[in-house]
Coordinates of C-alpha atoms and ligand atoms in Angstrom, one line a residue:
M11 CA 16.4 -15.8 -0.9
K12 CA 19.4 -14.8 -3.1
R13 CA 20.8 -11.3 -2.6
K14 CA 20.2 -9.0 -5.6
T15 CA 23.1 -7.0 -6.8
M16 CA 22.8 -3.3 -7.6
N17 CA 23.5 -2.1 -11.2
D18 CA 25.7 1.0 -11.9
K19 CA 22.7 3.4 -12.2
N20 CA 21.4 2.3 -8.8
K21 CA 24.8 2.7 -7.3
I22 CA 24.8 6.3 -8.4
F23 CA 21.3 6.8 -6.8
L24 CA 22.7 5.4 -3.6
K25 CA 25.6 7.7 -3.7
Q26 CA 23.3 10.7 -4.2
L27 CA 21.3 9.6 -1.1
L28 CA 24.5 9.3 1.0
N29 CA 25.7 12.7 -0.3
R30 CA 22.4 14.2 0.6
E31 CA 21.4 15.2 -2.9
I32 CA 18.4 12.9 -2.4
P33 CA 15.8 13.8 -1.3
D34 CA 15.9 16.8 -3.8
Q35 CA 14.4 20.2 -3.1
N36 CA 11.0 18.8 -3.9
G37 CA 11.4 16.1 -1.3
R38 CA 11.8 13.3 -4.0
F39 CA 13.5 10.0 -3.3
G40 CA 13.7 9.1 -7.0
K41 CA 10.0 9.1 -8.1
F42 CA 8.8 8.6 -4.5
G43 CA 8.0 11.2 -1.8
G44 CA 7.1 14.8 -2.7
Q45 CA 4.5 17.1 -1.2
Y46 CA 0.9 16.2 -2.1
A47 CA -0.7 18.6 0.4
P48 CA -3.6 21.1 0.2
E49 CA -2.6 24.7 -0.8
T50 CA -3.4 25.9 2.7
L51 CA -0.7 23.6 4.2
M52 CA 2.1 24.6 1.8
P53 CA 3.3 27.7 3.8
A54 CA 3.5 25.6 7.0
L55 CA 5.5 22.9 5.2
K56 CA 7.8 25.5 3.7
K57 CA 8.4 27.0 7.2
L58 CA 9.1 23.6 8.6
D59 CA 11.6 22.9 5.9
E60 CA 13.4 26.2 6.6
S61 CA 13.4 25.6 10.3
I62 CA 15.0 22.2 9.8
R63 CA 17.8 23.7 7.7
Q64 CA 18.3 26.4 10.3
Y65 CA 18.2 24.4 13.5
L66 CA 18.7 20.7 13.0
N67 CA 22.4 20.8 12.6
D68 CA 22.8 23.9 14.6
E69 CA 25.3 23.5 17.5
S70 CA 23.2 24.6 20.3
F71 CA 20.1 22.6 19.1
Q72 CA 22.3 19.5 18.7
K73 CA 23.8 20.0 22.2
E74 CA 20.4 20.2 23.8
L75 CA 19.1 17.2 21.9
V76 CA 22.1 15.0 22.7
E77 CA 21.9 16.1 26.4
E78 CA 18.2 15.3 26.6
L79 CA 18.6 11.9 24.7
H80 CA 21.3 11.0 27.2
Q81 CA 19.9 12.3 30.5
W82 CA 16.2 11.9 30.0
A83 CA 15.5 9.3 27.2
G84 CA 18.2 6.8 28.3
R85 CA 20.6 6.9 25.3
P86 CA 22.9 5.4 24.2
T87 CA 20.9 2.1 24.3
G88 CA 22.8 -1.2 24.8
L89 CA 23.8 -3.7 22.2
T90 CA 23.2 -7.2 23.5
S91 CA 24.9 -10.3 22.3
A92 CA 22.0 -12.8 22.2
K93 CA 23.9 -15.8 23.4
T94 CA 21.2 -18.4 23.6
I95 CA 19.5 -17.4 20.3
S96 CA 23.0 -17.4 18.7
K97 CA 23.4 -21.0 19.6
L98 CA 19.9 -22.0 18.6
W99 CA 20.2 -20.3 15.2
G100 CA 23.8 -21.1 14.5
A101 CA 24.7 -17.5 14.1
Q102 CA 26.1 -14.5 16.0
V103 CA 23.1 -12.5 16.9
Y104 CA 23.2 -8.9 18.3
L105 CA 20.2 -6.9 19.5
K106 CA 20.0 -3.1 19.4
R107 CA 17.9 -2.4 22.5
E108 CA 15.5 0.4 21.7
D109 CA 13.2 -1.3 24.3
L110 CA 15.4 0.2 27.0
T111 CA 14.6 3.8 26.1
H112 CA 12.2 6.0 28.1
T113 CA 8.6 5.1 27.2
G114 CA 9.8 1.8 25.8
A115 CA 10.4 2.2 22.1
H116 CA 12.4 4.1 19.5
K117 CA 9.5 6.5 19.1
I118 CA 10.9 8.8 21.8
N119 CA 14.0 9.7 19.6
N120 CA 11.7 11.3 17.1
A121 CA 9.1 12.8 19.5
L122 CA 11.8 14.4 21.6
G123 CA 13.7 15.8 18.6
Q124 CA 10.5 17.3 17.1
A125 CA 9.3 18.7 20.4
L126 CA 12.6 20.5 20.8
L127 CA 12.3 21.8 17.3
A128 CA 8.7 23.0 18.1
K129 CA 10.0 25.0 21.0
K130 CA 12.9 26.5 18.9
I131 CA 10.4 27.6 16.3
G132 CA 8.3 29.2 18.9
A133 CA 5.2 27.0 18.6
K134 CA 2.6 27.4 21.3
R135 CA 1.1 23.9 21.1
V136 CA 1.8 20.5 19.6
V137 CA -0.5 18.1 17.8
A138 CA 0.3 14.4 17.2
E139 CA -1.5 11.4 15.9
T140 CA -1.4 7.9 17.3
G141 CA -2.6 4.4 16.4
A142 CA -1.8 2.0 19.2
G143 CA -0.7 4.8 21.4
Q144 CA 3.0 4.5 21.5
H145 CA 3.8 7.6 19.5
G146 CA 1.1 9.5 21.5
V147 CA 2.7 8.5 24.8
A148 CA 6.2 9.5 23.5
S149 CA 4.9 12.8 22.3
A150 CA 2.9 13.5 25.5
A151 CA 6.0 12.7 27.5
A152 CA 8.4 14.8 25.4
C153 CA 6.0 17.8 25.4
A154 CA 5.6 17.6 29.2
R155 CA 9.4 17.6 29.5
I156 CA 9.8 20.6 27.1
G157 CA 6.8 22.4 28.5
I158 CA 4.4 22.6 25.5
P159 CA 0.7 21.6 25.6
C160 CA 0.0 18.5 23.5
T161 CA -3.1 17.3 21.7
V162 CA -3.2 13.7 20.5
Y163 CA -5.6 12.6 17.8
M164 CA -6.6 8.9 18.1
G165 CA -9.2 6.9 16.2
A166 CA -12.3 6.0 18.3
V167 CA -11.7 2.3 17.5
D168 CA -8.1 2.5 18.8
I169 CA -9.2 4.4 21.9
A170 CA -11.5 1.6 22.8
R171 CA -8.9 -1.1 22.3
Q172 CA -5.9 0.7 23.8
A173 CA -7.3 2.1 27.1
P174 CA -4.1 1.9 29.1
N175 CA -2.2 4.1 26.6
V176 CA -5.0 6.6 26.5
D177 CA -4.8 7.0 30.3
R178 CA -0.9 7.2 30.1
M179 CA -1.2 10.1 27.7
K180 CA -3.7 11.9 29.9
Q181 CA -1.6 11.2 33.0
L182 CA 1.3 12.9 31.1
G183 CA -0.9 16.0 30.6
A184 CA -2.0 15.5 27.0
E185 CA -5.5 16.1 25.6
V186 CA -6.7 13.0 23.7
V187 CA -9.2 13.7 21.0
S188 CA -11.3 10.9 19.7
V189 CA -11.6 10.7 15.8
T190 CA -14.9 9.3 14.7
A191 CA -14.4 10.1 11.0
G192 CA -13.2 7.6 8.3
D193 CA -11.8 4.3 9.5
Q194 CA -11.6 5.5 13.1
T195 CA -8.0 4.3 13.3
L196 CA -4.5 5.6 12.5
R197 CA -5.3 6.7 9.0
A198 CA -8.1 8.9 10.1
A199 CA -6.1 10.2 13.1
I200 CA -3.3 11.4 10.7
D201 CA -5.9 13.2 8.5
E202 CA -7.3 14.9 11.6
A203 CA -3.9 16.0 12.9
F204 CA -3.2 17.6 9.5
R205 CA -6.6 19.3 9.5
D206 CA -5.8 20.8 13.0
W207 CA -2.4 22.0 11.7
V208 CA -3.9 23.6 8.6
S209 CA -6.3 25.6 10.7
N210 CA -3.6 26.7 13.1
P211 CA -0.5 26.9 11.0
D212 CA 1.1 29.8 12.9
D213 CA 1.1 28.6 16.6
T214 CA 0.9 24.8 16.1
Y215 CA 3.5 22.2 15.4
Y216 CA 2.6 18.7 14.1
I217 CA 4.8 15.9 15.4
I218 CA 4.3 13.1 12.9
G219 CA 5.1 9.6 14.2
S220 CA 7.0 7.9 11.4
V221 CA 9.0 8.5 8.2
V222 CA 5.8 9.2 6.3
G223 CA 3.8 12.3 5.3
P224 CA 4.8 15.1 2.9
H225 CA 8.3 16.4 2.6
P226 CA 10.2 17.4 4.8
Y227 CA 8.8 14.9 7.4
P228 CA 10.3 11.7 6.0
F229 CA 13.7 13.4 5.9
L230 CA 13.3 14.9 9.4
V231 CA 12.2 11.8 11.1
R232 CA 14.9 9.7 9.4
E233 CA 17.6 12.2 10.7
L234 CA 16.2 11.9 14.3
Q235 CA 16.1 8.1 14.2
S236 CA 19.4 7.5 12.5
I237 CA 21.0 7.7 15.9
I238 CA 20.0 4.0 16.3
G239 CA 22.2 2.8 13.5
K240 CA 25.1 5.1 14.3
E241 CA 25.3 3.8 17.9
A242 CA 24.8 0.2 16.8
R243 CA 27.5 0.4 14.1
E244 CA 30.1 1.8 16.6
Q245 CA 29.0 -0.7 19.3
L246 CA 29.4 -3.7 17.0
L247 CA 32.8 -2.6 15.9
S248 CA 34.0 -2.2 19.5
Q249 CA 32.1 -5.3 20.9
H250 CA 32.4 -7.7 18.0
G251 CA 35.3 -6.1 16.0
A252 CA 33.5 -6.3 12.6
L253 CA 30.4 -5.2 10.8
P254 CA 27.4 -7.5 10.7
N255 CA 26.6 -9.6 7.6
A256 CA 23.0 -8.5 7.7
V257 CA 20.7 -6.1 9.6
F258 CA 17.0 -6.7 10.3
A259 CA 14.2 -4.4 11.4
C260 CA 10.4 -4.4 11.3
V261 CA 8.7 -2.0 9.0
G262 CA 5.4 -0.2 9.8
G263 CA 5.8 3.3 8.5
G264 CA 9.5 2.5 8.6
S265 CA 11.1 4.8 11.1
N266 CA 13.0 2.3 13.3
A267 CA 14.1 0.5 10.1
I268 CA 15.4 3.6 8.4
G269 CA 17.0 4.6 11.7
I270 CA 19.0 1.4 12.0
F271 CA 19.7 0.9 8.3
H272 CA 21.1 4.4 7.5
A273 CA 24.5 4.0 9.1
F274 CA 25.0 0.8 7.0
L275 CA 23.8 2.0 3.6
G276 CA 27.3 2.7 2.4
D277 CA 28.7 -0.6 3.6
E278 CA 28.0 -2.6 0.4
E279 CA 28.8 -5.9 2.0
V280 CA 26.1 -5.5 4.7
E281 CA 22.7 -6.9 3.7
L282 CA 19.7 -4.9 4.8
I283 CA 16.4 -6.5 5.3
G284 CA 13.0 -4.9 6.3
V285 CA 10.3 -7.2 7.7
E286 CA 6.7 -6.2 7.2
A287 CA 3.5 -7.5 8.8
G288 CA 2.3 -10.6 6.8
G289 CA -0.7 -10.8 9.1
K290 CA -3.0 -13.8 8.5
S291 CA -2.4 -14.4 4.8
Q292 CA -1.2 -12.9 1.6
N293 CA -4.7 -11.9 0.6
L294 CA -5.4 -8.1 0.3
G295 CA -6.8 -7.0 3.6
D296 CA -5.2 -9.8 5.6
N297 CA -1.8 -8.1 6.1
A298 CA 0.1 -4.9 6.0
A299 CA 2.9 -6.0 3.7
T300 CA 3.0 -2.7 1.7
L301 CA 6.4 -3.1 0.0
A302 CA 6.1 -6.9 -0.5
S303 CA 2.7 -6.7 -2.2
G304 CA 1.6 -3.0 -2.7
K305 CA 1.5 -0.7 -5.6
P306 CA 2.6 3.0 -5.9
G307 CA 0.0 5.7 -5.0
I308 CA -0.5 8.7 -2.8
L309 CA -1.4 8.7 0.9
H310 CA -0.9 11.3 3.6
G311 CA 0.9 13.8 1.3
S312 CA 3.5 11.4 -0.2
Y313 CA 3.9 9.2 -3.2
S314 CA 5.0 5.8 -2.0
M315 CA 4.0 2.1 -2.0
L316 CA 0.4 1.5 -0.8
L317 CA -2.1 -1.2 -0.3
H318 CA -5.0 -0.3 -2.5
D319 CA -7.4 -2.2 -4.8
N320 CA -7.7 -1.7 -8.6
D321 CA -10.0 1.3 -8.1
G322 CA -7.3 3.0 -6.0
L323 CA -9.3 2.5 -2.7
I324 CA -7.0 2.2 0.3
Q325 CA -7.4 -1.2 1.9
E326 CA -8.0 -2.0 5.5
T327 CA -5.0 -3.8 6.8
H328 CA -4.5 -6.5 9.5
S329 CA -1.6 -7.3 11.8
V330 CA -1.5 -8.7 15.3
S331 CA 0.9 -5.8 16.1
A332 CA -0.9 -2.5 16.0
G333 CA 2.4 -0.6 15.3
L334 CA 2.7 -2.3 11.8
D335 CA -1.0 -2.0 10.9
Y336 CA -0.7 0.8 8.3
P337 CA -1.5 0.6 4.5
G338 CA 1.4 2.9 3.6
V339 CA 5.2 3.1 4.1
G340 CA 7.8 5.8 4.1
P341 CA 8.9 7.0 0.6
E342 CA 12.6 6.4 1.3
H343 CA 11.9 2.6 1.8
A344 CA 10.1 2.5 -1.6
F345 CA 13.2 4.2 -3.0
L346 CA 15.7 1.8 -1.3
Q347 CA 13.6 -1.1 -2.5
S348 CA 13.5 0.2 -6.1
I349 CA 17.3 0.6 -6.3
G350 CA 17.8 -2.8 -4.7
R351 CA 19.8 -1.7 -1.6
V352 CA 17.2 -3.0 0.9
S353 CA 15.0 -6.0 0.5
Y354 CA 11.6 -6.4 2.1
I355 CA 10.0 -9.6 3.3
S356 CA 7.1 -10.3 5.6
A357 CA 6.4 -12.4 8.7
Q358 CA 3.0 -13.7 9.7
D359 CA 1.2 -13.1 13.0
S360 CA 1.7 -16.7 14.2
E361 CA 5.4 -16.6 13.4
A362 CA 5.8 -13.3 15.3
L363 CA 4.0 -14.7 18.3
K364 CA 6.4 -17.7 18.3
Q365 CA 9.4 -15.4 18.2
V366 CA 8.2 -13.4 21.2
K367 CA 8.2 -16.6 23.1
E368 CA 11.7 -17.6 22.0
C369 CA 13.2 -14.3 22.8
C370 CA 11.6 -14.3 26.2
S371 CA 12.7 -17.8 27.2
S372 CA 16.1 -17.5 25.6
E373 CA 17.3 -14.0 26.5
G374 CA 15.0 -12.8 29.2
I375 CA 13.7 -10.0 27.0
L376 CA 10.0 -9.4 26.2
P377 CA 10.1 -7.8 22.7
A378 CA 7.2 -5.8 21.2
L379 CA 5.1 -7.9 18.7
E380 CA 6.4 -5.4 16.0
S381 CA 10.0 -6.2 16.8
A382 CA 9.3 -9.9 16.8
H383 CA 8.7 -9.7 13.1
A384 CA 12.3 -8.7 12.6
F385 CA 13.3 -11.8 14.5
V386 CA 11.3 -14.0 12.2
G387 CA 13.1 -12.6 9.2
A388 CA 16.5 -12.9 10.9
K389 CA 15.9 -16.5 11.9
K390 CA 15.0 -17.6 8.4
W391 CA 18.0 -15.8 7.0
A392 CA 20.3 -17.5 9.5
Q393 CA 19.1 -20.9 8.5
N394 CA 20.1 -20.2 4.9
N395 CA 23.4 -18.5 5.8
P396 CA 25.0 -20.4 8.7
G397 CA 27.8 -18.9 10.9
K398 CA 27.1 -15.2 10.0
T399 CA 26.7 -12.1 12.2
L400 CA 23.3 -10.6 12.4
L401 CA 22.1 -7.3 13.9
I402 CA 18.4 -7.1 14.9
G403 CA 16.7 -3.8 15.7
L404 CA 14.7 -4.5 18.8
S405 CA 12.4 -1.5 18.3
G406 CA 10.4 -1.7 21.6
R407 CA 9.4 -3.7 24.7
G408 CA 6.4 -6.0 24.7
D409 CA 4.8 -5.0 28.0
K410 CA 2.1 -3.1 26.0
D411 CA 1.2 -6.4 24.2
M412 CA 0.5 -8.4 27.3
P413 CA -3.3 -8.4 26.7
T414 CA -2.8 -9.9 23.3
L415 CA -0.2 -12.4 24.6
S416 CA -2.3 -13.4 27.5
K417 CA -5.2 -14.1 25.2
V418 CA -3.0 -16.3 23.0
M419 CA -1.6 -18.1 26.1
H420 CA -5.1 -18.9 27.4
D421 CA -6.4 -20.0 24.0
E422 CA -3.5 -22.5 23.6
Ligands
PLP13 C1 5.4 2.1 16.3 C2 6.3 1.0 16.4 C3 6.8 0.3 15.3 C4 6.5 0.7 13.8 O1 6.8 2.0 13.4 P1 8.0 2.3 12.5 O2 7.8 3.7 12.1 O3 7.9 1.3 11.3 O4 9.3 2.0 13.2 C5 7.7 -0.7 15.5 N1 8.0 -1.2 16.7 C6 7.5 -0.6 17.8 C7 7.9 -1.1 19.1 C8 6.6 0.5 17.7 O5 6.1 1.1 18.8

């Protein structure tokens, strides 16, 4: 794959993003983003927007957040030189280790930040949604730490297939509500969490799990996750003495990818590549490669790229990794793709499974199946660009995937 260059108009868009003129007051990243929410939710979104302006960069809020990230969540996370993989691939490969955070994935950066914000605003309870359970567990843990009751909405289908995470959330004191409406998975769980928030806008705070949803969520979650790239950039400069040639991250809703990419957006020479779930095949319904093969549309309050058919019906998606199994994607990714700053490719289930194995046996690290997609993209890139330096966002640990991995092992 040849790298595309940005034209002058797109360079201006990128500058506006870096200068924080994008997203604009309406939450637009170019034509993407916005607030497609019911009338009844608008006051709550407005209040959230004001609270973010008031608190997010406030000194005492930042002090508490940094302290909690450090003492409780395990930041900063390490940057590991992947020595064996580097030899195998003919590249210098570094891993940003979000798998080492408390609860095992980058999700805690966002859940903790928003739980602290909920407390600042004076919310009496928190609601969250979860698909595979990772964001639910992170939210339950953060709310327990901060001292706010937490209700997690989860599709009935997901509850049945993710029993250990359901019990983890309950153990951490959260109430788990089974969603039997719609597709009974993540999409329906998000709808239900919004519904709860609409009926209790004054005392409830909704912690969304990725850079999706109506404005200001994509902005808020990006701000909370961008610590990943800030740390990685500094660590690379001090451990390696130079910036990477390319950065790779998996993309579900897109929060870990935005988190690691942001610090490098202004470094024009650094190539940024998001890797989506290619699932079983390129046929609609067999994957979750929203940016690679979707079309623009509206889902969960935001205009972004989507997987829907010609009648506008949202499609069921498939991925071996539950965390990437979502038919939408954050609007900032759609924007970054449209201006040519980030490119998006996909990795298939079988390729991701192979990379889990390689990372385990070469580096002694069990990566999440989601993260393994980033490795697939990075390995292909390294084969076409020998001798370069690569940074991979290792978004989480793979312990949660052992049932899937065991099944594959036994079937082989
Ligand atoms: C949830 C999850 C993802 C996907 O979510 P993003 O918002 O795209 O980051 C990726 N990796 C892991 C380990 C996850 O738990």
